[in-house]
Short mmCIF file of C-alpha atoms in Angstrom, two decimals:
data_model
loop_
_atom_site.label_atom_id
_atom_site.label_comp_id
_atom_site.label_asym_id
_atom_site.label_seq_id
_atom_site.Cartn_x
_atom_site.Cartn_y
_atom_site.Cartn_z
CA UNK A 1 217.25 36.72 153.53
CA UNK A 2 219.28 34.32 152.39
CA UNK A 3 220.09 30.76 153.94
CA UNK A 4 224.41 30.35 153.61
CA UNK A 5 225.92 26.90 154.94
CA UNK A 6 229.65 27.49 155.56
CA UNK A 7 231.66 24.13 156.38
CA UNK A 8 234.83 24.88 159.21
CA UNK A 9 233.12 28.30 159.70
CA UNK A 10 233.89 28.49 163.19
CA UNK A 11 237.41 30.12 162.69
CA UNK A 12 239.89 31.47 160.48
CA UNK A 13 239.02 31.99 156.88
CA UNK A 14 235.30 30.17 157.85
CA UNK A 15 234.51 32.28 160.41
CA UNK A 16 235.41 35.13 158.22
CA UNK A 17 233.10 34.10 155.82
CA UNK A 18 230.16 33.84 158.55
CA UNK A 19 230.34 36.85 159.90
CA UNK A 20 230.81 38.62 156.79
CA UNK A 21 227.66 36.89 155.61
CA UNK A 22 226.02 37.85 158.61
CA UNK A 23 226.91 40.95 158.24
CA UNK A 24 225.49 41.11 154.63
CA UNK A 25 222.05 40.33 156.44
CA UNK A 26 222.08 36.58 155.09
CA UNK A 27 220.79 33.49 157.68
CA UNK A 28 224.09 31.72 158.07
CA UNK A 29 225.10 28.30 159.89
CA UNK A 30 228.32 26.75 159.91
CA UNK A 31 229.29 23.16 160.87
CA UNK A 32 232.81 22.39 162.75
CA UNK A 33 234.83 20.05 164.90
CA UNK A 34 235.91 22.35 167.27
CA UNK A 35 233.77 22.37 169.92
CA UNK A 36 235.36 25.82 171.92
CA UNK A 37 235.01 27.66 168.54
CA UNK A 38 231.57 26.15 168.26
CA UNK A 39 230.72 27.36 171.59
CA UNK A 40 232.17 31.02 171.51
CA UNK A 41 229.88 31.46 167.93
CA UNK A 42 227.74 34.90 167.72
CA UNK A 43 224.11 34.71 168.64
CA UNK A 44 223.48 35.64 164.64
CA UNK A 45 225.47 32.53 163.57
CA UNK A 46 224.13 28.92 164.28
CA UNK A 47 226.96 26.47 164.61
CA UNK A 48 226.63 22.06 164.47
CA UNK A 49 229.36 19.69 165.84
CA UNK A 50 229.84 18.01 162.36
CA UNK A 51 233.30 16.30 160.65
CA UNK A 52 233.00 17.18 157.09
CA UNK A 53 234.32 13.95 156.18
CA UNK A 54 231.13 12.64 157.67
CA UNK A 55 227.76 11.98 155.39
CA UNK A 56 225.56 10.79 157.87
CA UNK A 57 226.41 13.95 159.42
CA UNK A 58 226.26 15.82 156.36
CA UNK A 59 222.93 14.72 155.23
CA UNK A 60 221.44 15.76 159.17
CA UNK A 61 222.82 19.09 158.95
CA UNK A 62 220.86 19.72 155.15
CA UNK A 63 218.01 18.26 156.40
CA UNK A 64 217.90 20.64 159.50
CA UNK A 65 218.27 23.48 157.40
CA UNK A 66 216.31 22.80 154.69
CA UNK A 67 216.62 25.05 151.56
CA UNK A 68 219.61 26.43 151.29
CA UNK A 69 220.78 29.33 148.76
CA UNK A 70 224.46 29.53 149.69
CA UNK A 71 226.98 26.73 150.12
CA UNK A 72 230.96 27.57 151.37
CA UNK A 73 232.63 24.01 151.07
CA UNK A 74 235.18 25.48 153.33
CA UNK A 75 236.45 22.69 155.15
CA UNK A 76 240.27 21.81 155.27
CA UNK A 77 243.29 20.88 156.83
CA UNK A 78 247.24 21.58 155.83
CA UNK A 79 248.16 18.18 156.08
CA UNK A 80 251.98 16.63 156.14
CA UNK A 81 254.90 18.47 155.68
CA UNK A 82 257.39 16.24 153.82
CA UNK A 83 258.76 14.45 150.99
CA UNK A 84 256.07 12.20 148.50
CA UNK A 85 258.51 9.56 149.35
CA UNK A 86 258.32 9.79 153.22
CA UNK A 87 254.22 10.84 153.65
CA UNK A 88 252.53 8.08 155.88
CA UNK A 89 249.36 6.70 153.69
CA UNK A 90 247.20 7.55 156.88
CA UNK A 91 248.56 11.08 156.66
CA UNK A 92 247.74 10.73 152.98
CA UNK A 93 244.04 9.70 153.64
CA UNK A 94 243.14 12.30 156.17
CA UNK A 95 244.23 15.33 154.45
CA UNK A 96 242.18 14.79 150.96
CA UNK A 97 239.11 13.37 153.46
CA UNK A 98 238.57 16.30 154.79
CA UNK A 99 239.58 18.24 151.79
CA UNK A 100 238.20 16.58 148.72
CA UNK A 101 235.66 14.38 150.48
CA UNK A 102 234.33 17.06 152.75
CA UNK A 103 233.71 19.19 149.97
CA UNK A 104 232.05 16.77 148.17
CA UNK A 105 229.81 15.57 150.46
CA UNK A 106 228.85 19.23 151.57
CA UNK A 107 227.91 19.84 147.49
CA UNK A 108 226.34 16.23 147.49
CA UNK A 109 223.61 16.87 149.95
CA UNK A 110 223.39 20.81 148.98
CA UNK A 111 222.70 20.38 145.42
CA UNK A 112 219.62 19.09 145.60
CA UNK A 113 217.41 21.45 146.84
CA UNK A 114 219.49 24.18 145.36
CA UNK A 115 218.28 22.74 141.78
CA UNK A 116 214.67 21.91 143.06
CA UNK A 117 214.71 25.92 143.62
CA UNK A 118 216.11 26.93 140.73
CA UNK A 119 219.22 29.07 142.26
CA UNK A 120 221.76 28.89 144.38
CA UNK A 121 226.02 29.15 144.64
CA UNK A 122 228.26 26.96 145.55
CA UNK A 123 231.37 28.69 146.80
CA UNK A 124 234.97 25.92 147.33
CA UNK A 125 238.07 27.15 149.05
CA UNK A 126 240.74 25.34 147.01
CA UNK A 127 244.42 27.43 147.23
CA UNK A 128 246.70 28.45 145.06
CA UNK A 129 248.46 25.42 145.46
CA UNK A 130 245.77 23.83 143.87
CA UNK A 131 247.19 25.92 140.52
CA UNK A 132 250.59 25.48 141.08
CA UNK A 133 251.56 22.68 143.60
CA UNK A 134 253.72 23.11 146.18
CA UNK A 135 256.66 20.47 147.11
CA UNK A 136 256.91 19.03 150.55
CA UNK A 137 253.04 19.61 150.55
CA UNK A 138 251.71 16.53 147.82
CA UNK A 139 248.29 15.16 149.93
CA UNK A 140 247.64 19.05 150.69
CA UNK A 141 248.10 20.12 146.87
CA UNK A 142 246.43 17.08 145.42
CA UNK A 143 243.22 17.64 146.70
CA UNK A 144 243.44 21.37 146.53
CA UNK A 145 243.84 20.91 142.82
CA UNK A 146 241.02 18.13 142.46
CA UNK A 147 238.70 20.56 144.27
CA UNK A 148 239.47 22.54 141.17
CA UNK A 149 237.51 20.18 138.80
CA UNK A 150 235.36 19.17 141.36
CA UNK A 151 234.02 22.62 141.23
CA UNK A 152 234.19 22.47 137.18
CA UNK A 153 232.22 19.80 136.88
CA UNK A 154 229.33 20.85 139.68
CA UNK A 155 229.27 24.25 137.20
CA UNK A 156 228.56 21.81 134.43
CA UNK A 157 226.13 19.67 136.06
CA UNK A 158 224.35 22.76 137.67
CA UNK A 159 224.09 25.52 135.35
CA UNK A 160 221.09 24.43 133.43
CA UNK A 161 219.65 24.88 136.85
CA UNK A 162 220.65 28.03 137.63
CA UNK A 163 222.72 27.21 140.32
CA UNK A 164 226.67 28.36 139.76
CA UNK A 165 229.69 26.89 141.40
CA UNK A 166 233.26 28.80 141.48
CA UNK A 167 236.22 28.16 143.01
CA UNK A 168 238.57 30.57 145.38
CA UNK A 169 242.23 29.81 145.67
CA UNK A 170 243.78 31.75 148.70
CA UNK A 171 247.57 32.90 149.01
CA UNK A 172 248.79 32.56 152.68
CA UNK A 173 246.72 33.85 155.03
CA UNK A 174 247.42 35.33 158.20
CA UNK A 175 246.46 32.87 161.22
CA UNK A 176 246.87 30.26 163.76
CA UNK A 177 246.70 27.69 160.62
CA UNK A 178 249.43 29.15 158.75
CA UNK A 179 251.85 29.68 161.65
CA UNK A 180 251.69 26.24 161.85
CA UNK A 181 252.62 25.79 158.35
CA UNK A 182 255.08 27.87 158.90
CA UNK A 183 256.94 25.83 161.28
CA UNK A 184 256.53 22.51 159.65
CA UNK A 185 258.32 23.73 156.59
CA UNK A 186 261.09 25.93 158.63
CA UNK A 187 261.90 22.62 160.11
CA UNK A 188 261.70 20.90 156.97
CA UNK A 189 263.95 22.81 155.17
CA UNK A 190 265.96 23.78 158.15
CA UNK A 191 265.56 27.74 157.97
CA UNK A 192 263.77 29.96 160.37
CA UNK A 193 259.89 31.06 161.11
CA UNK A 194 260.45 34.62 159.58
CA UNK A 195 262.97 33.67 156.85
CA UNK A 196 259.74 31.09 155.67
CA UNK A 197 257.39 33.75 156.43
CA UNK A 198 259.55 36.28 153.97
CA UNK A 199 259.86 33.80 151.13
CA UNK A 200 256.04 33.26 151.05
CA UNK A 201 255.79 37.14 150.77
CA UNK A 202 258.25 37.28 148.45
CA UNK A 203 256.96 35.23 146.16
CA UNK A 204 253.71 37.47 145.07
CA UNK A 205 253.75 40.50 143.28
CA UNK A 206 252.61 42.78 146.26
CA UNK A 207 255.32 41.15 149.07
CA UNK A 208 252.38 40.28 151.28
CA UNK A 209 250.07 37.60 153.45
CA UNK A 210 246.28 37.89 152.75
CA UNK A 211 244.54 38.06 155.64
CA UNK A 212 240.73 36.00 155.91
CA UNK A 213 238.58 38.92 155.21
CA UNK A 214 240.15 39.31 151.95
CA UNK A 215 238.77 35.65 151.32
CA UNK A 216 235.34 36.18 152.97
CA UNK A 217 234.55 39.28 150.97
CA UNK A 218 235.85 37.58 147.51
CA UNK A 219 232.85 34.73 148.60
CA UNK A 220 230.38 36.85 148.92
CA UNK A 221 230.70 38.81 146.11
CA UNK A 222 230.30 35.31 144.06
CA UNK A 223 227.27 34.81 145.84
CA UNK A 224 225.98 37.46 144.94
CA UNK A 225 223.92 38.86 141.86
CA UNK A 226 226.62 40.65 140.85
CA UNK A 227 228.15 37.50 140.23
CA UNK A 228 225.13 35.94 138.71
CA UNK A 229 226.77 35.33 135.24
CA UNK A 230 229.97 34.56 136.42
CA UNK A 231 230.34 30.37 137.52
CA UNK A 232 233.25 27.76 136.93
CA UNK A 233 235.97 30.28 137.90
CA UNK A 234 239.01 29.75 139.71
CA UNK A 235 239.84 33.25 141.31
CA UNK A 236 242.92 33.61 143.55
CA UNK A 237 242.99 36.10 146.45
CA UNK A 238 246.44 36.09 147.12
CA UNK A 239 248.51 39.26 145.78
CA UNK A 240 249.66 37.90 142.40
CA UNK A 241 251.71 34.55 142.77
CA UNK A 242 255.15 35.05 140.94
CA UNK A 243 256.46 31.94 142.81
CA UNK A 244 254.87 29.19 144.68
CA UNK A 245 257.87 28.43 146.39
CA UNK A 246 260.96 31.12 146.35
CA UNK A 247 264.11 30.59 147.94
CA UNK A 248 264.75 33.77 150.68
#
């Protein structure tokens, strides 16, 4: 049985990954903010009150578990919808905090034990626009795409311990989270929910959303030993992007 830490695993594409872990047999925690999703948790899935953006935090969590075999730096947040120009520097701060800094304190205090052992994955959610950018979306895209050589470099630094690191860039997924993203750019660029909703469909090669399984299963599999040779990869789950942002 493995051990699988899964940062923001209480919903959405986290929670997806938890109980498809779970489901694989593997001991899995998560840490989260939300307190409701926290508390409404399976009994096979062991949940901590715990900001990403937090070390102290961090560091308590990892100790409480111990060894761990499996990390999902998970955590995230959309961030600002708007203009480089007009993006408040606060707004700027929190959404790579609990982007980039959450995932690198979660692969700070995992690493450790993971090369004591001599094994281990390291699994980041970064997004496609963390390949291609995405206007009206700079703080969000910015650390999507330094999670990107975040995860290069922990590959480097980890290999010769036998501990792999690989990246997964989701499309749009279906959910609360991207509703709201949804709305923040229809009333950005003054259109409609669905017309917003159509463009991001129509911009990858199969017309469609993702949903968070498709994410959950694409982690596991690179946890896996199937995956044992494969570390340093950026894979996108998101139907083929032909256009990060098309005009509908």
């Amino acid at each position: 049985m493995r051990r699988v830490l899964i940062t923001a695993g209480a919903s959405g594409i986290g929670l997806a990954m938890a109980q498809a872990f779970a489901t694989n047999g593997d001991a899995v925690w998560v840490t989260d903010v939300d307190g409701d999703a926290l508390a409404a948790l399976p009994d096979n899935i062991t949940g901590w009150s715990c900001d990403a953006a937090d070390e102290a935090g961090m560091s308590e969590v990892m100790a409480e578990i111990g060894a761990l075999d499996v990390l999902c730096a998970n955590a995230g947040i959309a961030g600002p919808t708007a203009a480089i120009e007009d993006v408040a520097l606060d707004d700027w701060r929190t959404c790579v905090s609990v982007n980039l800094e959450g995932a690198f304190l979660a692969t700070k205090h995992a690493l450790p034990a993971m090369k004591k052992a001599g094994r281990g994955a390291v699994v980041f959610t970064s997004s496609t626009a963390g390949i291609y950018g995405y206007p009206n979306r700079a703080p969000y895209a910015a650390a999507k795409w330094a999670i990107i050589g975040l995860m290069k470099t922990v590959a480097m630094e980890s290999g010769p311990f036998g501990v792999r690191a690989n990246g997964i860039c989701p499309g749009a997924v279906e959910g609360v989270r991207m509703e709201g993203v949804l709305a923040r750019e229809a009333a950005a660029k003054g259109m409609t929910r669905d017309q917003v909703y159509d463009g991001y469909a129509a911009g990858t090669s199969m017309r469609s959303f993702v949903e968070a399984h498709d994410i959950a299963d694409m982690a596991v599999f690179l946890a896996s030993d199937a995956a044992r040779m494969v570390s340093g990869q950026v894979i996108a789950v998101d139907g083929h992007t032909e256009n990060p942002d098309p005009k509908v």
